[in-house]
XYZ file of C-alpha atoms in Angstrom:
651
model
C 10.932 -5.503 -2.833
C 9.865 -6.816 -6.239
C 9.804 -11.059 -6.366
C 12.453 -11.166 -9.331
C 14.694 -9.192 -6.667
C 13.835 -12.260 -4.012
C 14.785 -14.582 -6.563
C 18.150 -13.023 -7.420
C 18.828 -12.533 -3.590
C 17.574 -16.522 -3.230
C 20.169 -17.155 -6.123
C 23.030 -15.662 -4.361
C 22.435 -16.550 -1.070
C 22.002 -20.607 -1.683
C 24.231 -20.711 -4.549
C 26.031 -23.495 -3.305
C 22.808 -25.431 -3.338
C 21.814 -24.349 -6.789
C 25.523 -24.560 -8.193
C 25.100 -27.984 -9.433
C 21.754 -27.089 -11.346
C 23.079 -24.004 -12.823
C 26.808 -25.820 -13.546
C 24.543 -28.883 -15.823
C 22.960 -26.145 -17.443
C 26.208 -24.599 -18.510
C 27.391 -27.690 -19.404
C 24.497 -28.346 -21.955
C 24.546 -25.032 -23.547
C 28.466 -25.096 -24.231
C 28.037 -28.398 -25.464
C 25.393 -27.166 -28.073
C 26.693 -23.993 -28.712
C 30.264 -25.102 -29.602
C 28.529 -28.007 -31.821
C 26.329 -25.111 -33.635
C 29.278 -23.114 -34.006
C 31.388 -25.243 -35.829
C 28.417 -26.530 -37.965
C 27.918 -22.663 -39.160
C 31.581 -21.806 -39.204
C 32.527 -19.932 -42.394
C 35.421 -22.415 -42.897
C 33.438 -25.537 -42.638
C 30.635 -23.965 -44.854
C 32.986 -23.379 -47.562
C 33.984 -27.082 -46.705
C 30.874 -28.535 -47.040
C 29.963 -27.057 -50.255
C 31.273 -29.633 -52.097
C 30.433 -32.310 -49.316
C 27.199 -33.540 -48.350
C 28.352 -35.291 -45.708
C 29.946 -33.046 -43.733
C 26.517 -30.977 -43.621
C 24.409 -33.908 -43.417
C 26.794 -34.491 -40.380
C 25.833 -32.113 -38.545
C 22.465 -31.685 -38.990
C 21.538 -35.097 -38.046
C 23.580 -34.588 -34.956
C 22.422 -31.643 -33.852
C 18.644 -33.158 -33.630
C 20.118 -35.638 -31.523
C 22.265 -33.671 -29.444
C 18.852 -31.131 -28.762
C 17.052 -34.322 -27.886
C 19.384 -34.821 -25.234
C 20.394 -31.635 -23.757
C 16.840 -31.385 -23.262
C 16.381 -34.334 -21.228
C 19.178 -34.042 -19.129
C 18.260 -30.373 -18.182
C 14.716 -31.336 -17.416
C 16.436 -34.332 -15.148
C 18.831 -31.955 -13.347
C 15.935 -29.403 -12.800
C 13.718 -32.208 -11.323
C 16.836 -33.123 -8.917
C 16.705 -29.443 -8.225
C 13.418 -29.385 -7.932
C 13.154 -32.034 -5.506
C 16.087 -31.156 -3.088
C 13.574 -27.583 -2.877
C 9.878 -29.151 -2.074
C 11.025 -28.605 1.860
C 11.592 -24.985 1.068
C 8.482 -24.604 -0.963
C 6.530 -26.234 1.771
C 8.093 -23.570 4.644
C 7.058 -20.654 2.368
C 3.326 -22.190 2.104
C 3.317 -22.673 5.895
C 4.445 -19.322 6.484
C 1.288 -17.584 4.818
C 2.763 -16.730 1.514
C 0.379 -17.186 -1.514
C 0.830 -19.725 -3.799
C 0.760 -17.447 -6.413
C 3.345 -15.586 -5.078
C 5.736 -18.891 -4.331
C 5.067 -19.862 -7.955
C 6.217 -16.489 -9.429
C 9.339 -16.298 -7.302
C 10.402 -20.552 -8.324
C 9.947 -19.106 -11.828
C 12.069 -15.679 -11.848
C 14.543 -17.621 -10.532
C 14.799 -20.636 -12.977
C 14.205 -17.631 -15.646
C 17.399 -15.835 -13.960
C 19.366 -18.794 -14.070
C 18.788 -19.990 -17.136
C 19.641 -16.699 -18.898
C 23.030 -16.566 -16.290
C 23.529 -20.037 -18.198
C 22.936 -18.684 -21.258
C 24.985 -15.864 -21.650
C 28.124 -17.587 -19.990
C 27.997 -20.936 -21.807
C 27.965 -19.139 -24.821
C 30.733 -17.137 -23.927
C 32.754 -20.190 -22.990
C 31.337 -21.873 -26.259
C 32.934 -19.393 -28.260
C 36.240 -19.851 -26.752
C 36.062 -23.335 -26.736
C 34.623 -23.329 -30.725
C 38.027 -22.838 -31.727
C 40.058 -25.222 -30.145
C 37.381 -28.036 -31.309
C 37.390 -26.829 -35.091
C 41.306 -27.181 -35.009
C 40.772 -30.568 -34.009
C 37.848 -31.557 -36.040
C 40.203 -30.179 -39.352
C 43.287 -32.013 -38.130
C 40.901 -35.466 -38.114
C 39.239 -34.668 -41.141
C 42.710 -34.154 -42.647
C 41.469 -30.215 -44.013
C 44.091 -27.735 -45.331
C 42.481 -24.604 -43.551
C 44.187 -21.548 -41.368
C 41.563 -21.830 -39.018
C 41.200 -18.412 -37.276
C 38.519 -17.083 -34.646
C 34.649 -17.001 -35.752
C 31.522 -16.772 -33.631
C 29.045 -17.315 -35.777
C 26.084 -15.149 -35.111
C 23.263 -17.762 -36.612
C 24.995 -20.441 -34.058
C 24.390 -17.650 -30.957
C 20.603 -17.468 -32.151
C 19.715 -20.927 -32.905
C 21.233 -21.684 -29.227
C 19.384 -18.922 -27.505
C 16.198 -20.276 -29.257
C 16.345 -23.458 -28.830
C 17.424 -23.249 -24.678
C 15.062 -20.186 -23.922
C 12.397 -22.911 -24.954
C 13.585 -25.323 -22.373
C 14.293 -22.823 -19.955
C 10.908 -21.532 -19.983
C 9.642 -25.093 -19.898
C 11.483 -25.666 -16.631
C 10.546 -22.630 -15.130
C 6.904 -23.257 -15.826
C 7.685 -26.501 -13.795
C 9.096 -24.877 -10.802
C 6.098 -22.461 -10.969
C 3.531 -26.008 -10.914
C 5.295 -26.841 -8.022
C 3.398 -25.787 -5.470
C 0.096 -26.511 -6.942
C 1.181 -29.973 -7.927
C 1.800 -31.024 -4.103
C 0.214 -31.007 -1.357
C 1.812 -28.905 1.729
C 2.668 -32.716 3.419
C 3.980 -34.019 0.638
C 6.674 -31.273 -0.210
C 8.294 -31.728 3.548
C 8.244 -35.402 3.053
C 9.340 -35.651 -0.008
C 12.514 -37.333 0.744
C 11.098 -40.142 1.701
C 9.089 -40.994 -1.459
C 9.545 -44.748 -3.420
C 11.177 -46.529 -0.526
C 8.928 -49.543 -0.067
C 10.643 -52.979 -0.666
C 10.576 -54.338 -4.096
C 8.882 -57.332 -4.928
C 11.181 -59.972 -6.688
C 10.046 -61.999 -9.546
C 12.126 -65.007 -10.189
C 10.574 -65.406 -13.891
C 11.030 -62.550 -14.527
C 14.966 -62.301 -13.741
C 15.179 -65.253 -15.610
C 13.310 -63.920 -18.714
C 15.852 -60.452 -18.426
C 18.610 -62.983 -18.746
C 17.030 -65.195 -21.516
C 16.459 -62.231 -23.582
C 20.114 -60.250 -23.386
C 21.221 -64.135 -23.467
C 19.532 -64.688 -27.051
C 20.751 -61.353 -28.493
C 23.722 -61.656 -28.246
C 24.103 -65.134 -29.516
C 22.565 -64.211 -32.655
C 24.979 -60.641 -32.493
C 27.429 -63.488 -32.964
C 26.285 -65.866 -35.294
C 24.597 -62.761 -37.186
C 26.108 -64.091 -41.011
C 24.336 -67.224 -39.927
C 20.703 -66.779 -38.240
C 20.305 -64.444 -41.725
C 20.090 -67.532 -43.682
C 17.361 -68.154 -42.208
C 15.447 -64.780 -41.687
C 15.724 -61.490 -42.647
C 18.695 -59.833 -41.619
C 16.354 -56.881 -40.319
C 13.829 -58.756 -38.557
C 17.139 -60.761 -37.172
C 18.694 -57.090 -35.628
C 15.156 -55.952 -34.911
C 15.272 -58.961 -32.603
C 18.129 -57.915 -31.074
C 18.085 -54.893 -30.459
C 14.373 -55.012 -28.581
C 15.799 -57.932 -27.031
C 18.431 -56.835 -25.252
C 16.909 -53.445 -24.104
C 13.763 -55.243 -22.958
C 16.063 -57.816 -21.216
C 18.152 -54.813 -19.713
C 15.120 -53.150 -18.161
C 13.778 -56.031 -16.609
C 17.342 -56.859 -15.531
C 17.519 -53.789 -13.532
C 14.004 -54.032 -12.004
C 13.994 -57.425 -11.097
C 17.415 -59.531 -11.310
C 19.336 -56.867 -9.458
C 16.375 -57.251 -6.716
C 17.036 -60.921 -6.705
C 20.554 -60.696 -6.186
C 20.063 -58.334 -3.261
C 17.536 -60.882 -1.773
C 20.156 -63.446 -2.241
C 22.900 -61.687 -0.719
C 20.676 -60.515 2.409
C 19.556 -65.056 3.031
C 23.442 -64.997 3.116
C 23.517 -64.605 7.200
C 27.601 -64.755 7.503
C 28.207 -62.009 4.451
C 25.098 -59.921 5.307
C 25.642 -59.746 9.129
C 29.416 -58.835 8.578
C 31.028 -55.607 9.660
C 28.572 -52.986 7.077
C 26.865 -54.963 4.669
C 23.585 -55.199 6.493
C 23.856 -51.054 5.742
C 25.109 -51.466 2.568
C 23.001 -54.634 0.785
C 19.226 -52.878 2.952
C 20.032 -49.638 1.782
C 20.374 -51.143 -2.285
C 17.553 -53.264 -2.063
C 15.359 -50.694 -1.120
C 16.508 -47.907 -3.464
C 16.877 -50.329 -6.162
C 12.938 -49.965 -7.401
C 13.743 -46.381 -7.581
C 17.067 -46.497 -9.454
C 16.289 -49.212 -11.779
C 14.625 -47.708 -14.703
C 17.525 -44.679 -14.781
C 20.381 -47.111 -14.160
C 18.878 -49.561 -17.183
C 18.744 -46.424 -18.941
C 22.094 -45.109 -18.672
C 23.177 -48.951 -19.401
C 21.377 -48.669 -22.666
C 22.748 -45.060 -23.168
C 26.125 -46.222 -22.484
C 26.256 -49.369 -24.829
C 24.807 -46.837 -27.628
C 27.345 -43.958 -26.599
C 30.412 -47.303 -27.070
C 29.299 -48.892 -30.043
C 28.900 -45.367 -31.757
C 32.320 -44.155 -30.305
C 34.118 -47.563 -30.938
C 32.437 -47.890 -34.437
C 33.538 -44.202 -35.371
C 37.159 -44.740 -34.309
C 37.095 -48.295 -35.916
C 36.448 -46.737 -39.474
C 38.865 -43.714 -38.879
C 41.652 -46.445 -37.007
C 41.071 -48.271 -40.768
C 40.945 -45.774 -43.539
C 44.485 -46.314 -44.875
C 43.658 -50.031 -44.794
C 39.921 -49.353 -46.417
C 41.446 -47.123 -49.098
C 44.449 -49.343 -49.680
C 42.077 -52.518 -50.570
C 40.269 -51.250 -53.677
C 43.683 -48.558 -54.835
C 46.818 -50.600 -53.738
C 49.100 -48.567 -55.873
C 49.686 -44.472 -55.920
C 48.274 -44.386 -59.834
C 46.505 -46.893 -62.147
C 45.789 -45.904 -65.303
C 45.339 -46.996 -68.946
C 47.666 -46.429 -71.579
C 45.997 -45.963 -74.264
C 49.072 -44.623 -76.539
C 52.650 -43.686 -76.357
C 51.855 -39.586 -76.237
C 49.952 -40.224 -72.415
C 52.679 -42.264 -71.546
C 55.309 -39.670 -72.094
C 53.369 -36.733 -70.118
C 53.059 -39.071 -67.316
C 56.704 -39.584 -67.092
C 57.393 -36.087 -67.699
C 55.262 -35.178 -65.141
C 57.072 -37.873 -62.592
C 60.313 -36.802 -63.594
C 59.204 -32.951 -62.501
C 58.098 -33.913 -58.915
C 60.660 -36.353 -58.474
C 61.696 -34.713 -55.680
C 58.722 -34.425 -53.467
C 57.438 -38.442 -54.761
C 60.202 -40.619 -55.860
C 58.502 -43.218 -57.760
C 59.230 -46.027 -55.920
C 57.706 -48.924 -58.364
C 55.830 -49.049 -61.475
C 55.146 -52.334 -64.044
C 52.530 -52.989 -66.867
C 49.668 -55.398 -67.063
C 48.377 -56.418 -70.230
C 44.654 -58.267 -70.366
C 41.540 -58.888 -72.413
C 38.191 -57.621 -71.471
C 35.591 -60.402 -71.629
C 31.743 -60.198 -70.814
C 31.397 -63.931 -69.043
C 29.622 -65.286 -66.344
C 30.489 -67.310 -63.274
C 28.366 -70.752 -62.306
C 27.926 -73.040 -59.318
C 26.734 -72.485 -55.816
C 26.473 -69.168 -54.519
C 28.378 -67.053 -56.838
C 26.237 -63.727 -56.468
C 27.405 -60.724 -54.016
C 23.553 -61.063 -52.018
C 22.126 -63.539 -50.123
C 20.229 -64.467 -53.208
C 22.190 -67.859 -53.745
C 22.518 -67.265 -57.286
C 23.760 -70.401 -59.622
C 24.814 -67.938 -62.255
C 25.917 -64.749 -62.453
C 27.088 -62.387 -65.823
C 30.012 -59.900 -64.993
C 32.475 -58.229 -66.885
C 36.381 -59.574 -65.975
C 39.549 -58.975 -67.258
C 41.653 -62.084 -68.703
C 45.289 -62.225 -67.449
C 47.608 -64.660 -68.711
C 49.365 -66.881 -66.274
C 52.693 -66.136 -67.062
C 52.785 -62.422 -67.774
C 50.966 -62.432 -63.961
C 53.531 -64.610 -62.737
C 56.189 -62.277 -63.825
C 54.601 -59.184 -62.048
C 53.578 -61.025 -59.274
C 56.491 -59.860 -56.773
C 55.761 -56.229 -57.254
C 51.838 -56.617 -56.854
C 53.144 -58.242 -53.606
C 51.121 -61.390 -54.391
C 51.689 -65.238 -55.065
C 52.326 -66.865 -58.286
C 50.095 -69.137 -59.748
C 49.939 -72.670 -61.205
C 47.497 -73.428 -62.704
C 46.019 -76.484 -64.743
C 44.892 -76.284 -68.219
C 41.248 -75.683 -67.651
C 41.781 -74.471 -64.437
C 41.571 -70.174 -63.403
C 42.262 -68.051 -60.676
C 40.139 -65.085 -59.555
C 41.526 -61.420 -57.850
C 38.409 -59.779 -56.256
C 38.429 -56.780 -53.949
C 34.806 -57.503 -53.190
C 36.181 -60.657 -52.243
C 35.922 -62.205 -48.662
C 36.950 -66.259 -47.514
C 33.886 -67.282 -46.253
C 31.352 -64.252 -45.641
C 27.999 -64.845 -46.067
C 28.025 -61.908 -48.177
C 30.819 -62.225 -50.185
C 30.423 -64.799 -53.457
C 31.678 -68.370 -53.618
C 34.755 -68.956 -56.089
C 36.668 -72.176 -55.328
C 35.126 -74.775 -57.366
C 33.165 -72.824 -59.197
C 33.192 -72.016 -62.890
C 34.199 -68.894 -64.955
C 32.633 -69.136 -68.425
C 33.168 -66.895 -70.921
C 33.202 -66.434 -74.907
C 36.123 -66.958 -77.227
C 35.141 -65.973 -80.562
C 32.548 -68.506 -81.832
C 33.813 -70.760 -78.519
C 32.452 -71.161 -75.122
C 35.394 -71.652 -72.665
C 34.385 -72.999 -69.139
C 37.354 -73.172 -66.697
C 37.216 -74.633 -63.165
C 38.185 -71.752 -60.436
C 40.867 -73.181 -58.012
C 40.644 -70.279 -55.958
C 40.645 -66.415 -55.295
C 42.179 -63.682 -53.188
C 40.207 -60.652 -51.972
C 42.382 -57.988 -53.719
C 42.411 -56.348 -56.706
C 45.507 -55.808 -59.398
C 44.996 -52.396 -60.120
C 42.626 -48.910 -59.006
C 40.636 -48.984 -61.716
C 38.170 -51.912 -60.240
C 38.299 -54.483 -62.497
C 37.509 -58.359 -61.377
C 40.792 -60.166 -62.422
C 40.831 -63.928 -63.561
C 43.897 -64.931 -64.590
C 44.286 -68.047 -67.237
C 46.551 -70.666 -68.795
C 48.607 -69.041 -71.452
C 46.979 -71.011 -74.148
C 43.862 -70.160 -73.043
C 44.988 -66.550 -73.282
C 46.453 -66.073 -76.172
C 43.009 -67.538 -77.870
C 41.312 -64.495 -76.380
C 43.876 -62.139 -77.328
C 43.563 -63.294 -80.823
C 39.944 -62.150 -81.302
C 39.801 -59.592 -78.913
C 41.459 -56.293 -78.074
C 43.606 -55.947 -75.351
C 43.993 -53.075 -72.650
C 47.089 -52.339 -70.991
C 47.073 -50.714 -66.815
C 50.256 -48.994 -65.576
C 50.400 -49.136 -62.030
C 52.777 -46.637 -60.273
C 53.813 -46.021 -56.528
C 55.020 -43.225 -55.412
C 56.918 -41.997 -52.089
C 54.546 -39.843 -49.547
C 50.899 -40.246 -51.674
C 49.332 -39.143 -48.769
C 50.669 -35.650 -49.369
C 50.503 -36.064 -53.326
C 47.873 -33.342 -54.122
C 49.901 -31.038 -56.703
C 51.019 -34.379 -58.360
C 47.840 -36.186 -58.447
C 46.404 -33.045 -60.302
C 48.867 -32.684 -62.697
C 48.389 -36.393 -63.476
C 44.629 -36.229 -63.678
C 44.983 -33.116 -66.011
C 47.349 -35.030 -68.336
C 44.146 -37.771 -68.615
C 42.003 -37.675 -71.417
C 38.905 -36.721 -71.148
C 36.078 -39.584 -71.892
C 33.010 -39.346 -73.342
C 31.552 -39.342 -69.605
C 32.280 -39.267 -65.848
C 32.441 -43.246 -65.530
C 34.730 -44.111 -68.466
C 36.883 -40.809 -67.175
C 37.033 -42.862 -63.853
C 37.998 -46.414 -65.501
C 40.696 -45.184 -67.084
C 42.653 -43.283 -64.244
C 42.355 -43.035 -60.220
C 44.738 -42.729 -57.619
C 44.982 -43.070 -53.722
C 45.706 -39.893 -52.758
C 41.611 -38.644 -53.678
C 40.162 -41.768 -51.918
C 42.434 -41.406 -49.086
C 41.284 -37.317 -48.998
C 37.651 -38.314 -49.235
C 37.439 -41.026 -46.760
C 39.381 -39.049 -43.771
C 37.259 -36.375 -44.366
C 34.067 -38.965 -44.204
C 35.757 -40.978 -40.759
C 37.349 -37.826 -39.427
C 33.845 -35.986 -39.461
C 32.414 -39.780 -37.956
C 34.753 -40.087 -35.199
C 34.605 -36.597 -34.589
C 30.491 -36.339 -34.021
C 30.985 -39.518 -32.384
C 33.284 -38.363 -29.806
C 31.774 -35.543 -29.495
C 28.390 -36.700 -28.471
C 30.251 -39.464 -26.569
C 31.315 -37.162 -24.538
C 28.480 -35.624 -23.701
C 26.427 -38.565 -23.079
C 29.028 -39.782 -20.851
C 29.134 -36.659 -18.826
C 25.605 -37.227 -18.823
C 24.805 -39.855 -17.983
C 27.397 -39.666 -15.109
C 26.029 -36.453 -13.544
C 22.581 -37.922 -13.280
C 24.109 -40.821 -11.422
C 25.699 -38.327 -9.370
C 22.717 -36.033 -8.372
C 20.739 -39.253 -8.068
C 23.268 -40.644 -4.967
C 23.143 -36.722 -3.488
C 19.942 -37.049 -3.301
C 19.649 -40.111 -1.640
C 22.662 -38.724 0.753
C 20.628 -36.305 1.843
C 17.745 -38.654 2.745
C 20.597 -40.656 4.035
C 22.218 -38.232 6.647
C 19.381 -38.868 10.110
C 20.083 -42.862 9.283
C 24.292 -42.418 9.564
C 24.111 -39.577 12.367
C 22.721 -42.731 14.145
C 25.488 -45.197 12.832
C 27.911 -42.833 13.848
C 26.183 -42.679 17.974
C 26.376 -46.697 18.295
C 29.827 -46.401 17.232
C 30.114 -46.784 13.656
C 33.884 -45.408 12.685
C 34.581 -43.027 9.627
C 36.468 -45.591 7.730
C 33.576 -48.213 8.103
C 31.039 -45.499 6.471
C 33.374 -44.752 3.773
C 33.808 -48.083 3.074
C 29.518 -48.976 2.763
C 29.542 -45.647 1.218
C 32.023 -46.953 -1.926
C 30.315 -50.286 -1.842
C 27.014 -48.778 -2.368
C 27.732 -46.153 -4.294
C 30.333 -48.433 -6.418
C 27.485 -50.795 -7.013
C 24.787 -48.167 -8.671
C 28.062 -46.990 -10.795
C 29.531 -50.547 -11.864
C 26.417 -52.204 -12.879
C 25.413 -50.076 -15.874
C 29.019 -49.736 -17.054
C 29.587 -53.428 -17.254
C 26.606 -54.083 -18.918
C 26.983 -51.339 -21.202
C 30.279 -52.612 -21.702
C 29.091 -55.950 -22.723
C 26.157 -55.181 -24.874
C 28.586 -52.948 -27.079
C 31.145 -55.858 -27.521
C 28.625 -57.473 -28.754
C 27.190 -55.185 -30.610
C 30.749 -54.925 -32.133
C 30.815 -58.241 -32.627
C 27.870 -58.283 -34.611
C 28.923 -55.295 -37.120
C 32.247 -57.531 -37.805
C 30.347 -59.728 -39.748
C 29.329 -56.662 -42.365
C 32.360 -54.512 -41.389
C 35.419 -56.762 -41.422
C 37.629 -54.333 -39.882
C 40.582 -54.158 -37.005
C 37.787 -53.508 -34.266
C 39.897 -54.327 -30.902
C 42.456 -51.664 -30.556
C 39.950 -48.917 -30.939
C 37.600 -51.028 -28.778
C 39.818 -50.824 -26.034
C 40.612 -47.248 -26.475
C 37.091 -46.366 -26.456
C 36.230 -48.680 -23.525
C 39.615 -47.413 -21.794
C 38.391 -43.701 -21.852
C 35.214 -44.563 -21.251
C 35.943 -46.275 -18.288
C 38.412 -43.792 -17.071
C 35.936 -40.637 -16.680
C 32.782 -42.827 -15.544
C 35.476 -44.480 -12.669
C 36.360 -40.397 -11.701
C 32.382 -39.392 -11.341
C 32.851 -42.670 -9.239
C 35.088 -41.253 -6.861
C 33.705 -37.607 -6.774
C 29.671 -39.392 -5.943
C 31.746 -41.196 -3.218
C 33.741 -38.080 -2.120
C 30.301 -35.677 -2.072
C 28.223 -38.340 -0.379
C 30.346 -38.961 2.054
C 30.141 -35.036 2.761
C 26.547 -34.613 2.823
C 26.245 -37.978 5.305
C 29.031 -36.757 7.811
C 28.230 -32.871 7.998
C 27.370 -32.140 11.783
C-alpha cells in the first residue's frame, strides 16, 4: 500500500476530526474565487472600461483579501496541526521512519487541499452569480446578468491556493522533525504557566487607547496644532499599541482582581471559570488583541462603506439640487429644451423651473480665515457670481431657501463648499467680499452664508443690495441659469441625453461642463462609486468576520480538548451539567465579548473621527453595521459554547 493511499484512507477514516480544517479551507477558496470571478466577469469588464474605479476596486481588494485567506489557512492548519502532534508522536513510537510520517502528513494536506480546491470552486461558481446580481443592483447597473465562470478567475485561484497549500503541506511534513517525540504527546499542555501582571503597564494600555480617542474626537482641533497626519499617525499606533498591551496585561489584572475577591471567586464555578482565564489568558492575548484590531478595521470599513452609499442622494443633492441647470445663452436653446420637456412629459413631469440672472465678477474675500485649507489665509481671489437681492428674494421659495435683508454695504454668500464651523471649511460672517466695479473697488461686509449652492453648475453665489447690483450690471455682462426639476430624475437617462445633445458644444470639456449638468449623471456615477465601496466592504467584512470568529472557535476546541481530564474530575466530586454549562458560557463568553466590545468602541471612534472630514448621517448605518456584526459574532458564540461543551462531556 502506497503512503498517498494511507493518507486518503487517514482522510476518510478521521474525517470528522479533519472536517473543520478542510471546511476553513473551503471557506477561503469560495470566498476568493467568487471575488475573482466577478472581478473578471465579462459584464463587469465591459463595465469597467469606462471606470477606473470599479477595476481599481478590485484589484486593491483582491491583494488584501489573498493576504488574508492566507493567514487564516495557515492558522486553521496550525490548529490542525496541533490537535495531530499526539498522532504523529504514536507513529514515531511505533517504529515508523520519520521520513515516512513526513510524506504521509504531506499527501494528505496535498489531498485535501486539492478536495478544497476543486469543490470551493465549484460552489464559487454557483455562488458568483447570485453576488454579481447583487453587486449590479448596489451599483445601480442596467445589465441582464446571466451565468459566467470565468476561466482566468479558475486559474488565478488555483495558483494562488496551490501555493499555500503546498506551503502547509511542507509544514505538516516539518512536523515531525520540528519536535521532539515528548513534546508532540504533550503538546496540549504547552503556554500554561501563570502570567505575570504589570500594573504600569495596564495603566499605560489604558492611557494610550484613552489619548486616541480623545484626539479621534477633537480631531478638527489637535490639527491646529500639528499635522493632521502625524495627529492620525498618533492614533492609530496608539490605540493598537494600547490594545495589545490591554490584552496581555490589563485583562491579567482584572483576573487577579477578581480571584483577591474571596466571596465572588469562591462562589458556586467561578474559581473554574476566573483560574481557567487567567491562565490561558497569556496564550490568547495576542490573537484576541488581534481579532479586536481586525474587528474595529472590518467596522469602520463596513460602517464607512454603508455611510457613503446610506448618503449618496444627499451627497449628490448638495452640489446639483435641481434635475437640470443650465445657461441660456439664446432663445433657439431655450426652445429645444422645452421641446424636448414637452416630448417626455410623460415619463418626467417638470415639476418646477425659474431663471436666475447674475454678473460674473473676479473678487476676492478678506478677514480671518477665509481660505478652504488650514492655511489661515487673510485673503483669498475667487471667481463669484453677483445676485441682486431682490430678484433672489423673488426666487427664493422655489430654491427652498430664506430671503434676505440685507444692509447697504452688507452681502450674503451661497457656498456648497460651505460648512458652519469646520475647521476646513472658510470663515464668511464678518468677513469681506471685495470686488471690482468698473474703475471702483466695492468692499461689502458678509452677514452670513449657507452651505448650498443656487444652481449645478458650481458657482459661489453672493448676493447684493440692488443698487449695488445694478452698478455691476451696468459694466458687465450678465449670465442667465435655468434651473429645472423634473419628476423621477433618478430614472431620467433617455431625457438627460437628449438634453445634453441639445447643449452646445464649447470650445473645451470644462466650459461644456459650466454651462449644463444634471443630477441624474452624478447620481449614476456616485452609486456606482458607493455601491462598488459598500459592496467590497461587505464583502471582505464578511469574511473577516467569519474569520476572525472561526479562529476564536478552533482556539476554545482546542483548549476543550486540553480541558476534558480537568471536568471528568468536576463531574466525580459532583459538579452538575448545568453548573459546567454555565462556567463553560462564562468562559467562553468572556474570550468572545472582550474583542467585540473593544472593537466596537475603537470603530465609534474611529467614526467619530472621520465626521469631522466626512460630515455625513453616520449612526443609522453604524448601527446596522454594528447590529450585523454583532449578530453573527454572538451565533459563533453559541456554537464555541455548544462544541465545547461536547468535547468536555464526551465519556
Amino acid at each position: 500500500m502506497t503512503l498517498s493511499s494511507i493518507a486518503l484512507r487517514n482522510i476518510q477514516r478521521n474525517f470528522k476530526d479533519y472536517f473543520l480544517y478542510f471546511a476553513s479551507m473551503i471557506f477561503s477558496i469560495v470566498m476568493y474565487f467568487t471575488f475573482k470571478a466577478l472581478q473578471y466577469n465579462s459584464q463587469m469588464e465591459k463595465a469597467a472600461e469606462g471606470s477606473k474605479k470599479i477595476s481599481g476596486g478590485f484589484q486593491a481588494s483582491s491583494v488584501m483579501l489573498i493576504i488574508f485567506v492566507a493567514v487564516f489557512i495557515i492558522y486553521s492548519n496550525g490548529f490542525f496541526t496541533r490537535k495531530r502532534k499526539k498522532e504523529v508522536g504514536l507513529y514515531s513510537l511505533l517504529g515508523i521512519r520519520k521520513r515516512q510520517i513526513g510524506k504521509m502528513l504531506f499527501y494528505e494536506n496535498m489531498l485535501m487541499g486539492l478536495m478544497s480546491l476543486v469543490i470551493g470552486i465549484a460552489i464559487g461558481s454557483v455562488l458568483s452569480k447570485l453576488f454579481l446580481e447583487l453587486l449590479v443592483s448596489m451599483m445601480g447597473l442596467n445589465l441582464n446578468v446571466h451565468f459566467e465562470v470565468p476561466m482566468s478567475a479558475i486559474v488565478d485561484t488555483a495558483i494562488i491556493f496551490m501555493v499555500i497549500i503546498l506551503y502547509t503541506s511542507l509544514q505538516g511534513y516539518r512536523l515531525i522533525y520540528r519536535f521532539k517525540l515528548i513534546e508532540l504527546f504533550h503538546a496540549e499542555r504547552e503556554g500554561e504557566a501563570m502570567p505575570k501582571g504589570s500594573v504600569i503597564m495596564a495603566l499605560i494600555s489604558v492611557f494610550l487607547i484613552s489619548s486616541g480617542y480623545f484626539l479621534s474626537l477633537m480631531y478638527d482641533k489637535a490639527v491646529k496644532y500639528a499635522d493632521f497626519m502625524i495627529v492620525a499617525l498618533y492614533i492609530l499606533l496608539a490605540t493598537v499599541l494600547g490594545t495589545y498591551l490591554l490584552f496581555m496585561f490589563f485583562t491579567v489584572f482584572v483576573l487577579k482582581r477578581a480571584r483577591h475577591n474571596k466571596s465572588s471567586f469562591y462562589n458556586s464555578m467561578n474559581i473554574v471559570t476566573t483560574s481557567q482565564l487567567l491562565y490561558r489568558i497569556k496564550g490568547n492575548a495576542k490573537s484576541l488583541a488581534t481579532i479586536a484590531i481586525l474587528s474595529a478595521v472590518t467596522l469602520t470599513a463596513v460602517g464607512t462603506s454603508v455611510t457613503l452609499y446610506y448618503n449618496t442622494f444627499k451627497q449628490v443633492r448638495s452640489f446639483a439640487p435641481y434635475s437640470y441647470s443650465y445657461e441660456k445663452k439664446d432663445a433657439v436653446l431655450d426652445q429645444k429644451v422645452n421641446a424636448i420637456l414637452v416630448e417626455e412629459k410623460q415619463s418626467h413631469p417638470v415639476t418646477n423651473q425659474f431663471e436666475i440672472e447674475m454678473v460674473p465678477v473676479t473678487g476676492k474675500f478678506e478677514g480671518k480665515k477665509v481660505d478652504m485649507g488650514r492655511n489661515k489665509l487673510d485673503s483669498v481671489t475667487k471667481q463669484y457670481q453677483l445676485v441682486s437681492q431682490s430678484a433672489f428674494n423673488q426666487i427664493a421659495k422655489k430654491m427652498d431657501v430664506d430671503a434676505v435683508n440685507l444692509a447697504a454695504d452688507e452681502a450674503f454668500v451661497y457656498d456648497g463648499l460651505y460648512i458652519e464651523g469646520h475647521e476646513f471649511s472658510p470663515v464668511y460672517k464678518g468677513n469681506k467680499a471685495v470686488f471690482p466695479i468698473g474703475n471702483e473697488t466695492k468692499a461689502l461686509t458678509i452677514k452670513g452664508a449657507e452651505g448650498r449652492t443656487l444652481t449645478n453648475l458650481g458657482e459661489l453665489f453672493v448676493v447684493v443690495p440692488d443698487e449695488v447690483y445694478n452698478s455691476a450690471k451696468k459694466v458687465s455682462e450678465t449670465r442667465i441659469v435655468k434651473n429645472i426639476d423634473v419628476k423621477d430624475e433618478k430614472n431620467g437617462k433617455v431625457l438627460t441625453e437628449k438634453l445634453r445633445k441639445a447643449m452646445p458644444v464649447g470650445t473645451g470639456e470644462t466650459e461644456f461642463k459650466q454651462s449644463f449638468n444634471d443630477f441624474y449623471t452624478g447620481f449614476h456615477e456616485m452609486l456606482e462609486a458607493t455601491g462598488l465601496m459598500m459592496f467590497i466592504g461587505l464583502f471582505l467584512g464578511l469574511v473577516f468576520l467569519l474569520a476572525t470568529g472561526s479562529i476564536i472557535y478552533f482556539k476554545q476546541l482546542t483548549e476543550a480538548s486540553a480541558d476534558r481530564n480537568r471536568y471528568i474530575v468536576l463531574r466525580k466530586v459532583g459538579v452538575t451539567k448545568q453548573e459546567m454549562k454555565r462556567a463553560i458560557a462564562k468562559q467562553v463568553g468572556f474570550i468572545f465579548a472582550i474583542p467585540l466590545l473593544v472593537g466596537i468602541c475603537h470603530s465609534l471612534f474611529a467614526l467619530k473621527g472621520l465626521k469631522t472630514v466626512m460630515p455625513n448621517e453616520i449612526l443609522i448605518p453604524l448601527l446596522m453595521s454594528i447590529g450585523v456584526y454583532s449578530v453573527i459574532y454572538i451565533g459563533y458564540y453559541f456554537l464555541t459554547v455548544r462544541s465545547y461543551y461536547k468535547i468536555v462531556s464526551a465519556k
